[in-house]
Coordinates of C-alpha atoms in Angstrom, one line a residue:
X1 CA -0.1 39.5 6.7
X2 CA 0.5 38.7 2.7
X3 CA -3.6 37.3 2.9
X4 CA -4.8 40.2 4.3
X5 CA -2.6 42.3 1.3
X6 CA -4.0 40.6 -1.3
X7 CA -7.4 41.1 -0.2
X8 CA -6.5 45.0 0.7
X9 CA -5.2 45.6 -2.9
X10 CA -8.6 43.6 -3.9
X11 CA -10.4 46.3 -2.2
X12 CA -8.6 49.1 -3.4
X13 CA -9.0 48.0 -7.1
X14 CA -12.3 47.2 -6.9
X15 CA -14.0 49.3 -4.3
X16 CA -14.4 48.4 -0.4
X17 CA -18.1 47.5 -0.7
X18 CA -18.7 45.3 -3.4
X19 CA -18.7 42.1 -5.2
X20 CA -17.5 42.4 -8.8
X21 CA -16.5 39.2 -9.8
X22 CA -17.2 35.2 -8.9
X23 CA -16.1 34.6 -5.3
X24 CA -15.1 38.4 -4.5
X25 CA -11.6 38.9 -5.2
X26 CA -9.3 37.6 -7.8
X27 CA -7.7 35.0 -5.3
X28 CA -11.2 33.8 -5.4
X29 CA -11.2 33.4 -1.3
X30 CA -15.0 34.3 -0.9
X31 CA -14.9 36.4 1.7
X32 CA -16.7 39.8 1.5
X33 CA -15.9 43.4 2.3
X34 CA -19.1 44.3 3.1
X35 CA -20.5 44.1 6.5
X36 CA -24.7 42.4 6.9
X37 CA -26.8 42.6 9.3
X38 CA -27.0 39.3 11.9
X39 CA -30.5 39.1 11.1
X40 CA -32.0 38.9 7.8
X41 CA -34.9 39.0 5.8
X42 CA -36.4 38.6 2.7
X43 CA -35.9 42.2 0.4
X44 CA -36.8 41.3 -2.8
X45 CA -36.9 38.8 -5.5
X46 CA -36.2 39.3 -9.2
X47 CA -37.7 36.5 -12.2
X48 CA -35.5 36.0 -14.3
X49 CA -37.5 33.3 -16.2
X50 CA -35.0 30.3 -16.4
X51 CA -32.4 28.8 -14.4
X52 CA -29.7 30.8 -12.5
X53 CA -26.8 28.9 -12.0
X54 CA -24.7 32.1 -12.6
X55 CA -23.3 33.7 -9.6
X56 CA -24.0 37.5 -9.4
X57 CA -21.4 40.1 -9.4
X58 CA -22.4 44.1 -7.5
X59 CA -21.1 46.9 -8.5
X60 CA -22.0 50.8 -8.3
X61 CA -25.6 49.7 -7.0
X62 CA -25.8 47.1 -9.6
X63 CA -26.4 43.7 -9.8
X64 CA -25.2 41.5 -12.7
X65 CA -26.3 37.9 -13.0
X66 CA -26.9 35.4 -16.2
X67 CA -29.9 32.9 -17.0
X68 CA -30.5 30.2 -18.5
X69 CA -32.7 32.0 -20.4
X70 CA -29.2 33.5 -22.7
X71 CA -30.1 36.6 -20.9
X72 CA -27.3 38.5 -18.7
X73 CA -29.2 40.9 -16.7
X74 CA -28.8 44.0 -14.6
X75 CA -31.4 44.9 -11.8
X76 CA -31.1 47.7 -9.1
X77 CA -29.2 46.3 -6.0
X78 CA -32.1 48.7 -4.0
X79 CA -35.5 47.6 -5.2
X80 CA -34.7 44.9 -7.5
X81 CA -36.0 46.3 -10.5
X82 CA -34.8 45.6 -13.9
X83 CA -32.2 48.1 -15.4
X84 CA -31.6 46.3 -18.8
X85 CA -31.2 42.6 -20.2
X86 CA -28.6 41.8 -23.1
X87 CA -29.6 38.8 -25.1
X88 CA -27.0 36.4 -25.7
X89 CA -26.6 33.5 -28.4
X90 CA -27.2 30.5 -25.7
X91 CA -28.2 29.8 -22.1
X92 CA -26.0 31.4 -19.6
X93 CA -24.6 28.4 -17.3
X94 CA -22.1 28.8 -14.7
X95 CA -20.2 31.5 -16.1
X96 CA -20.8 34.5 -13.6
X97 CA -19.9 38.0 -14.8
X98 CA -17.1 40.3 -13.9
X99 CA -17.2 43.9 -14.1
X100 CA -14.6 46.7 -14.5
X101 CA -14.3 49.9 -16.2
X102 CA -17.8 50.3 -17.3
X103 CA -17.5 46.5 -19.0
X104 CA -19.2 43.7 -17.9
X105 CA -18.0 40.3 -19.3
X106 CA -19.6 36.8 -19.4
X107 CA -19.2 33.7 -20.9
X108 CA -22.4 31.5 -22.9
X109 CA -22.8 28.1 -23.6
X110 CA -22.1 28.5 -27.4
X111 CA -18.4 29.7 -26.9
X112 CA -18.9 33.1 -26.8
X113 CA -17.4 35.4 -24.3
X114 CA -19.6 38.8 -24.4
X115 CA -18.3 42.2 -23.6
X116 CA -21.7 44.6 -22.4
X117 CA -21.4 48.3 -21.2
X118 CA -22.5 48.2 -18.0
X119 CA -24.7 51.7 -18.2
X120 CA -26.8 50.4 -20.9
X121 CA -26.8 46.7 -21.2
X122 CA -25.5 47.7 -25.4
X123 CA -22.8 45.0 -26.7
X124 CA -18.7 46.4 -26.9
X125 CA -17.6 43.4 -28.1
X126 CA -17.3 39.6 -28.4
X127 CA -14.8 36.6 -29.1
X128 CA -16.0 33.2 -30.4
X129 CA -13.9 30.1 -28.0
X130 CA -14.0 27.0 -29.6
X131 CA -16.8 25.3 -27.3
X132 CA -19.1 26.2 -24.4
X133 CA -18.0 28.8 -21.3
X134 CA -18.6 27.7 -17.8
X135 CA -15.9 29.6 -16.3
X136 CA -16.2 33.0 -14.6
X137 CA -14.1 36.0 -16.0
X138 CA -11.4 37.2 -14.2
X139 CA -10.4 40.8 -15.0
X140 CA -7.0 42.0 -14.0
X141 CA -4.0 44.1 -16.2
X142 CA -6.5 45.1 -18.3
X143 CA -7.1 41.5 -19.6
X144 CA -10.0 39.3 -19.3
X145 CA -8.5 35.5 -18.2
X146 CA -11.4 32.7 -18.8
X147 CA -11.2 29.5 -20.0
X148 CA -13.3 27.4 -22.2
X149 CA -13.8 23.6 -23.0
X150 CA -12.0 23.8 -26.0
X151 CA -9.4 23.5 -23.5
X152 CA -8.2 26.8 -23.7
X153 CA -7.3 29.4 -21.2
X154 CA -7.5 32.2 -22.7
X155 CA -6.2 36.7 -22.0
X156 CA -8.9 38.8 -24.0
X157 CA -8.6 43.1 -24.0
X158 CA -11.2 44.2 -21.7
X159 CA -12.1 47.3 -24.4
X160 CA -11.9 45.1 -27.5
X161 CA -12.1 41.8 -26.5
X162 CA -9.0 41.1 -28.7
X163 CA -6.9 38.0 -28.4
X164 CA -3.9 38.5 -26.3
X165 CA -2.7 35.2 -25.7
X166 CA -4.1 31.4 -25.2
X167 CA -2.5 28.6 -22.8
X168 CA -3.8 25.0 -24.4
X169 CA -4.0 22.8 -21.5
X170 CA -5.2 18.8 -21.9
X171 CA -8.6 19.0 -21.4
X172 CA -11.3 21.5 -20.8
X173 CA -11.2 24.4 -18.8
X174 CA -14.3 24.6 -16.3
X175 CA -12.7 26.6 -13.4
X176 CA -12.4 29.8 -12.7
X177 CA -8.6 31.1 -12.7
X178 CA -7.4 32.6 -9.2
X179 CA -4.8 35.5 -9.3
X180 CA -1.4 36.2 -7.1
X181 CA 1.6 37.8 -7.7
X182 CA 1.1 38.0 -11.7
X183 CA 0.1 34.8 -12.1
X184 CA -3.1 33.3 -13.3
X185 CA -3.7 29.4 -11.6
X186 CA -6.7 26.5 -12.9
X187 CA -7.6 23.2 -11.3
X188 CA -7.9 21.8 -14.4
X189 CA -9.8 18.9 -15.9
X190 CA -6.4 17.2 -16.9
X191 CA -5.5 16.7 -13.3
X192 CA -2.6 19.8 -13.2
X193 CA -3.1 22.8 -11.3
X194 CA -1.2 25.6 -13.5
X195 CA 0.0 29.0 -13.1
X196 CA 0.2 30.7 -16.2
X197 CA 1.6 34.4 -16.8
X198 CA -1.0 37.1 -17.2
X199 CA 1.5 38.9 -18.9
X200 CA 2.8 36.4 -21.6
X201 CA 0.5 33.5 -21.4
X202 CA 3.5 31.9 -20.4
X203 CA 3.4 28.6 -18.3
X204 CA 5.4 29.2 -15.2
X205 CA 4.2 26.6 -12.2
X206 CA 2.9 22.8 -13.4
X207 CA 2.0 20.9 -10.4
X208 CA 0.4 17.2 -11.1
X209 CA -3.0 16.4 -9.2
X210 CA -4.0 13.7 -10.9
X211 CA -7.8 14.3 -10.0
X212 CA -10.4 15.4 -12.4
X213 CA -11.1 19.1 -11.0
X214 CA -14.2 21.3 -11.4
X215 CA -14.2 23.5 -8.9
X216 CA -11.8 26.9 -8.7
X217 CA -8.6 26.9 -6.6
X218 CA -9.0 29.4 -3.6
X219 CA -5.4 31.4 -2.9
X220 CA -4.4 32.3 0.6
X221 CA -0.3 33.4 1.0
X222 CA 1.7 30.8 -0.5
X223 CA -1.4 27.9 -0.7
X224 CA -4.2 26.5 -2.8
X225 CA -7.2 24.8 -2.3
X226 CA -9.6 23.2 -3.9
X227 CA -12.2 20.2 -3.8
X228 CA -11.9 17.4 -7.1
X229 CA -14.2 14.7 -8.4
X230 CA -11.7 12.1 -6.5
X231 CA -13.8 12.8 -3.4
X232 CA -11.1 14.9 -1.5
X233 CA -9.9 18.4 -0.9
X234 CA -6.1 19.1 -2.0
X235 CA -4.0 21.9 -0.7
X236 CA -0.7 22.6 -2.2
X237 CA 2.2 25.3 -1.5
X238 CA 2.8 27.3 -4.9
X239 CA 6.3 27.6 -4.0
X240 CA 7.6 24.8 -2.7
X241 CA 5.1 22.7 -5.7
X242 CA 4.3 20.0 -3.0
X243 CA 0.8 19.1 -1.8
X244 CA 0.5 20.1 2.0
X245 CA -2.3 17.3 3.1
X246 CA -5.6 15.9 1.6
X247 CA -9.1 15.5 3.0
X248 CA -11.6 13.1 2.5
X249 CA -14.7 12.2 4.2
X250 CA -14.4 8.9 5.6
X251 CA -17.8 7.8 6.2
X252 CA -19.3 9.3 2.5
X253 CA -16.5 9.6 -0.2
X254 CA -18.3 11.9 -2.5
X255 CA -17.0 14.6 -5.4
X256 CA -16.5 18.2 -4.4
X257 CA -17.7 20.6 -6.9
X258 CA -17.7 23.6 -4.8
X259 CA -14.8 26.0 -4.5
X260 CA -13.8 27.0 -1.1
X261 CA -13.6 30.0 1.0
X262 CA -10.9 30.9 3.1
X263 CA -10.9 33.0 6.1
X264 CA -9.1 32.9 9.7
X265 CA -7.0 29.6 9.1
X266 CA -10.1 27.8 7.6
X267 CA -11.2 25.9 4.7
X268 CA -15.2 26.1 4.0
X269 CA -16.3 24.5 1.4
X270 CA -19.6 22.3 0.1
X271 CA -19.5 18.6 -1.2
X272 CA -21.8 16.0 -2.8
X273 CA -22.0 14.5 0.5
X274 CA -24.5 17.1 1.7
X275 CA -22.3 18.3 3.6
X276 CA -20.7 21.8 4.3
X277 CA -17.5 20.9 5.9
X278 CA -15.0 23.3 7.9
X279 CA -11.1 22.1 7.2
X280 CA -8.2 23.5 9.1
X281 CA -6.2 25.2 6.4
X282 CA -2.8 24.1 7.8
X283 CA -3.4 20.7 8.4
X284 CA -6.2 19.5 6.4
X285 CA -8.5 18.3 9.7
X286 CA -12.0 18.7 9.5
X287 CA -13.4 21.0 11.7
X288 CA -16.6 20.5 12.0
X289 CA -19.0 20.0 9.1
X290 CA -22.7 20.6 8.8
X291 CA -25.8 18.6 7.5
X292 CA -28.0 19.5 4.4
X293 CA -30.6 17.6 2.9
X294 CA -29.2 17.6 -1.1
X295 CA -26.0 17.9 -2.5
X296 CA -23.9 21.1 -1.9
X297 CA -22.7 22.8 -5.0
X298 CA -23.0 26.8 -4.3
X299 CA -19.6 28.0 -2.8
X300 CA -19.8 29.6 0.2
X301 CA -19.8 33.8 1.3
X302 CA -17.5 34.8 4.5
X303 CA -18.7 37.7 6.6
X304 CA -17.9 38.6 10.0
X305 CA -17.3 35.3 11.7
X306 CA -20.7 34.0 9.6
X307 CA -20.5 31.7 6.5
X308 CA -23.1 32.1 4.0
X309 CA -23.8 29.1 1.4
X310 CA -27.1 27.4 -0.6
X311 CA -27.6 23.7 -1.2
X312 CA -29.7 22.0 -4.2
X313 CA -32.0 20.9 -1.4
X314 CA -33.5 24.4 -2.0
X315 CA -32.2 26.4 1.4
X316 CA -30.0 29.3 1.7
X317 CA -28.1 28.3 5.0
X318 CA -26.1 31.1 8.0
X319 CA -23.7 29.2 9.7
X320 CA -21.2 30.0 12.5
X321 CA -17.8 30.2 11.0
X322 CA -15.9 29.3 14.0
X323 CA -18.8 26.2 15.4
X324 CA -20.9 25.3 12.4
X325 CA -23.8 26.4 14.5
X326 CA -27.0 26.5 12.4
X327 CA -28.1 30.4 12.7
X328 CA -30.7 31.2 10.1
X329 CA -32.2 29.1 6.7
X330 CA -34.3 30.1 4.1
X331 CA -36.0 27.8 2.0
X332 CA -36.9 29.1 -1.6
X333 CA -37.9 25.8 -2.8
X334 CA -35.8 24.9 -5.4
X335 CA -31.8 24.0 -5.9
X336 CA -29.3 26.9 -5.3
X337 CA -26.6 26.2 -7.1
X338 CA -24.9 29.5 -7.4
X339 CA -23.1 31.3 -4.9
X340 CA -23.8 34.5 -2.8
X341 CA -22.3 37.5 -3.6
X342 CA -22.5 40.2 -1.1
X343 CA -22.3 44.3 -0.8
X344 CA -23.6 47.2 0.5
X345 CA -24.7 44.7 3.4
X346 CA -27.0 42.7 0.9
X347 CA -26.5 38.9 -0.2
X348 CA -28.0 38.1 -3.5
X349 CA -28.4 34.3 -4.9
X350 CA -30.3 33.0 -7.8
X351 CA -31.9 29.7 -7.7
X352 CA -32.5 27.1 -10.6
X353 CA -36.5 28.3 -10.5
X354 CA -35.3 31.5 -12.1
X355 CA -35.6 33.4 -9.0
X356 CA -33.0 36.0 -8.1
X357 CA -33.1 36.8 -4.1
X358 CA -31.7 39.7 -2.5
X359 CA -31.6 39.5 1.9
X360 CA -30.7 42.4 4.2
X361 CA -31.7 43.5 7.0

């Protein structure tokens, strides 16, 4: 009952159809509000010139992605067409853009975080970090939460982009911070998961890993869960500060860079191994797990009993949430890397090509 809370409140702070920030929803669970059509085709494609590796956020019609290119652009959900493109100092890596309040903000590889008005692509605002921003924005009290590797987490005003506090943590800051009950949590590169106040800035859970994390925690009640560069997938209870089970592949320990879904008791999430694998979230057992042909580093998309995830071996995959059953692939030729976002019964990924894809029905 408290998951399906969280991602009711998500809903009714962000709209019931659409995707405005990495992963969804600020407990970064992946699973979409929107409903898509069981079979889909091909509706558009967008150039975007460089590398996406940014995963889009939707909005009012809109969609919002960054490129390597140091462009953050904003194309028509519809047709695809290009609404306007704000320049920004460098490329535009992983960071994916979260929008409220007229405001989209994103993160650039020279340290700056970059506040845009949404209706006209025209800077607000931006702050200067101390190094490069791969994480995603997370937008909630009125403050933007994204860290950087200066090894800062820092809150930023979404109208001013004013400093309202920073967490120093003991190493950089690559993941994206998941939200619950007022508290903002990152799988960090020093090996601690952390909640740390959104009000404050204060640090009020400490929990010791001791793995090397990239990937974002995913919240579900009382539980996190996330994949690390020790080969396995940790789950912990926020409350209780103890680790519930770990997962590892047996046959091919490799690094999970992905950050999971969670939907229905399950885990989804991609790994190094090729492999989309299917956990139960209570105990930790895999599932099932399904074959790519490349390394799987886009985090997946839940809707209605499907799973929706690309791998770098260049094909957008539709997979049976409950069996892993193959239902429909894609190939658009080159690594996707970044993750689906989904609304108004649309699923938009960009590919390391430059290509932005929208599929519907």
């Amino acid at each position: 009952m408290r998951v399906l809370a969280l991602l009711l409140t998500a809903c009714a702070l962000h709209g019931a159809d659409e995707w405005p920030q990495f992963r969804g929803n600020p407990s970064l669970t992946g699973v979409a509000t929107s409903t898509v059509p069981k079979t889909l085709r091909l509706l558009w494609t967008y150039e975007a010139g460089e590398s996406i590796e940014s995963s889009a956020a939707i909005v009012d019609g809109t969609v919002y992605v960054g490129s390597q290119s140091a462009e953050l652009i904003a194309v028509n959900l519809a047709d695809g067409t290009l609404k306007w493109k704000y320049k920004v100092k460098d490329g535009i890596g992983e960071s994916s853009p979260a929008v409220q309040d007229g405001v989209v903000v994103v993160g650039d590889l020279s340290g700056l975080v970059h506040g845009v008005s949404a209706k006209d692509g025209k800077g607000i605002w931006t702050f200067a970090a101390g190094s490069e921003v791969k994480a995603s924005p997370v937008i909630v009290d009125g403050k933007v939460i994204i860290g950087s590797y200066d090894g800062n987490l820092y809150a930023l005003g979404l109208k001013d982009g004013k400093i309202v506090w920073q967490f120093r943590t003991n190493g950089p800051v690559h993941a994206t911070a998941s939200v619950a009950a007022g508290l903002a949590y990152i799988s960090g590169c020093d090996g601690v998961l952390r909640g740390i106040r959104i009000a404050d800035g204060k640090e009020m859970v400490q929990i010791t890993t001791g793995s090397y994390t990239g990937a974002s925690p995913a919240l579900a009640g009382d539980a996190a869960y996330f994949g690390t560069f020790d080969n396995v997938v940790l789950a912990f209870n926020l409350k209780t500060k103890k680790g519930l089970w770990t997962y590892e592949n047996p046959a091919r320990p490799f690094p999970f860079y992905s950050s999971a879904a969670i939907a229905g008791g399950k885990v989804i999430v991609g790994g190094r191994d090729k492999l989309v694998h299917c956990l139960d979230a209570k105990t930790g057992k895999q599932l099932w797990s399904v074959q790519t042909r490349s390394r799987v580093e886009s985090s997946p998309a839940i809707v209605d009993g499907r799973v929706y995830i690309g791998s770098n071996d260049g094909r957008f995959y539709v997979l049976d949430v409950a069996t892993g059953a193959k239902l429909w692939e894609f190939n658009a030729g080159a690594p996707l890397s970044a993750s689906p976002a989904v609304a108004q019964g649309r699923i938009v990924i960009g590919s390391q090509d430059g290509k932005l894809y929208c599929f519907g029905g």
